[in-house]
Amino acid sequence: MRRLGSLLAAGTIALSLGITMPARALIVFDPNNYVQNVLTAARELQQINNQITSLQNEAQMLINQTRNLANLPYSSLQQLQFSIQRTQQLLAQAQRIAYDVQQIDRAFSTSYAPATSSQSSPLLISNAQSRWQNTYSATQDALRVQAGIVGNLDTNRIQTSALVTSSQSASGALQATQAGNQILALQVQQLADLTAAAAAQGRAQSLEAAQRASAQDQGREQLRRFLTPGQGYQSTNVQMFH
């Protein structure tokens, strides 16, 4: 009886303690709420990852734009301009009958004009001397222009090599475009040299052909004077200039 009373007393004490325990000490697990919290956290983490990826892409775009807008570190334009100016100077130094329409018209109306009976023998000699000097000077000018163009060949070779190397190592679109433009400028300069050489050579050949035509015409006039009575004394040996 005593033991049973002790057990009842202990149970009563335990029951009273359970009734007086505060509510916050009770732990309640809600599986649905836990799953929702995990899903929400996962979605927020995915959004953060997406933002990081977007920022990385934007940074790469800025890097690419910087590369595309970077200027080519090498430029051959100054050297190309110098080569063109040198060829132009050689053309501008043309002697006697140069590349001037009015000057050419004056020459062909005087020293290259057909010989007439009203022209004196000294004038015929003077015209022949002038024509010979024109041809001589034009030939010299053509050789000087050709020499200047040959002098540009080594410079062009160096520029071509440097531009091709720069084009191949271009880090962006702008550098590649600038290298291509400079290569085109080099080709234009080479075409300008070829045009100058052709013009100088053509000038020399044209003056030589004009000299021969005038010499033949003057020769006929000399022969006519020699065969005309009373004018034989005016015949002068001007063939030395033909």
XYZ file of C-alpha atoms in Angstrom, residues 67-228:
162
model
C 38.748 45.525 -78.155
C 36.638 46.347 -81.192
C 37.107 50.073 -80.627
C 40.845 49.867 -79.974
C 42.962 51.634 -82.606
C 45.593 49.790 -84.577
C 48.946 50.483 -82.884
C 50.753 50.579 -86.251
C 50.214 53.187 -88.950
C 51.876 53.390 -92.366
C 49.979 56.461 -93.584
C 52.826 58.887 -92.944
C 55.264 56.784 -94.949
C 52.729 56.318 -97.747
C 52.121 60.051 -97.919
C 55.864 60.641 -98.085
C 56.224 58.200 -100.991
C 53.371 59.834 -102.901
C 54.773 63.308 -102.278
C 58.184 62.225 -103.522
C 56.692 60.916 -106.767
C 54.662 64.102 -107.170
C 57.776 66.197 -106.688
C 59.560 64.260 -109.427
C 56.644 64.876 -111.781
C 56.572 68.561 -110.832
C 60.276 68.844 -111.702
C 59.587 68.003 -115.348
C 61.767 70.175 -117.598
C 60.736 72.324 -120.537
C 57.384 70.972 -121.824
C 55.750 69.683 -118.650
C 52.296 68.385 -117.820
C 50.488 71.580 -118.697
C 47.929 71.797 -121.478
C 48.539 75.460 -122.300
C 52.305 74.968 -122.387
C 51.904 72.008 -124.728
C 49.608 73.978 -127.022
C 52.125 76.848 -127.217
C 54.988 74.473 -128.046
C 53.064 72.745 -130.826
C 52.054 76.056 -132.286
C 55.701 77.203 -132.461
C 58.622 74.792 -132.476
C 56.505 71.788 -133.507
C 54.422 73.701 -136.051
C 54.761 72.634 -139.717
C 57.660 74.321 -141.506
C 56.642 77.033 -143.926
C 58.442 79.039 -146.571
C 58.135 82.156 -144.437
C 60.344 80.710 -141.695
C 64.018 81.541 -141.909
C 66.712 78.893 -141.796
C 67.988 80.123 -138.383
C 64.442 79.741 -137.036
C 64.239 76.217 -138.408
C 67.533 75.420 -136.680
C 66.311 76.940 -133.431
C 63.089 74.931 -133.560
C 65.033 71.755 -134.241
C 67.316 72.456 -131.271
C 64.293 73.129 -129.046
C 62.598 69.882 -130.079
C 65.756 67.893 -129.417
C 66.140 69.477 -125.992
C 62.526 68.670 -125.186
C 62.989 65.014 -126.077
C 66.271 64.812 -124.174
C 64.773 66.401 -121.069
C 61.646 64.229 -121.195
C 63.769 61.092 -121.388
C 65.790 62.249 -118.380
C 62.613 63.073 -116.463
C 61.148 59.633 -117.215
C 64.285 57.940 -115.923
C 64.218 60.039 -112.734
C 60.565 59.165 -112.060
C 61.300 55.484 -112.642
C 64.267 55.670 -110.285
C 62.090 57.258 -107.598
C 59.448 54.545 -107.983
C 62.069 51.819 -107.734
C 63.252 53.530 -104.563
C 59.733 53.167 -103.169
C 59.675 49.417 -103.722
C 61.721 48.555 -100.646
C 59.613 50.899 -98.510
C 56.436 49.328 -99.864
C 57.734 45.852 -99.081
C 58.401 46.822 -95.458
C 54.999 48.483 -95.113
C 53.194 45.521 -96.650
C 54.851 43.081 -94.264
C 54.072 45.242 -91.233
C 50.429 45.748 -92.246
C 49.821 42.063 -92.915
C 51.307 41.214 -89.517
C 49.151 43.865 -87.838
C 46.051 42.579 -89.608
C 46.670 39.008 -88.521
C 47.248 40.025 -84.902
C 44.341 42.489 -84.723
C 42.431 42.120 -81.454
C 39.204 43.713 -82.629
C 37.081 44.683 -85.578
C 38.352 48.264 -85.690
C 42.003 47.188 -85.771
C 41.291 44.694 -88.552
C 39.407 47.358 -90.528
C 42.177 49.917 -90.068
C 44.797 47.408 -91.184
C 42.706 46.593 -94.266
C 42.261 50.283 -95.069
C 45.998 50.896 -94.819
C 46.689 47.960 -97.125
C 44.261 49.494 -99.622
C 46.044 52.840 -99.232
C 49.338 51.109 -99.986
C 47.851 49.621 -103.140
C 46.583 53.059 -104.178
C 50.063 54.485 -103.661
C 51.545 51.721 -105.829
C 48.968 52.411 -108.542
C 49.861 56.105 -108.329
C 53.521 55.219 -108.876
C 52.626 53.098 -111.900
C 50.503 55.932 -113.275
C 53.363 58.388 -112.785
C 55.824 56.060 -114.518
C 53.434 55.535 -117.437
C 52.831 59.285 -117.729
C 56.538 60.105 -117.700
C 57.370 57.377 -120.208
C 54.450 58.352 -122.406
C 55.565 61.991 -122.358
C 59.054 61.046 -123.489
C 57.735 58.798 -126.263
C 55.231 61.394 -127.440
C 57.857 64.142 -127.641
C 60.205 61.814 -129.495
C 57.465 60.957 -131.994
C 56.646 64.666 -132.379
C 60.308 65.429 -132.952
C 60.543 62.840 -135.725
C 57.383 64.116 -137.404
C 58.643 67.698 -137.272
C 62.062 66.618 -138.554
C 60.491 64.952 -141.579
C 58.387 68.014 -142.289
C 61.388 70.307 -141.898
C 63.450 68.036 -144.133
C 60.905 68.385 -146.901
C 60.975 72.158 -146.529
C 64.791 72.147 -146.729
C 64.671 70.015 -149.834
C 62.147 72.334 -151.434
C 64.331 75.355 -150.718
C 67.374 73.600 -152.045
C 65.616 72.753 -155.288
C 64.003 76.185 -155.653
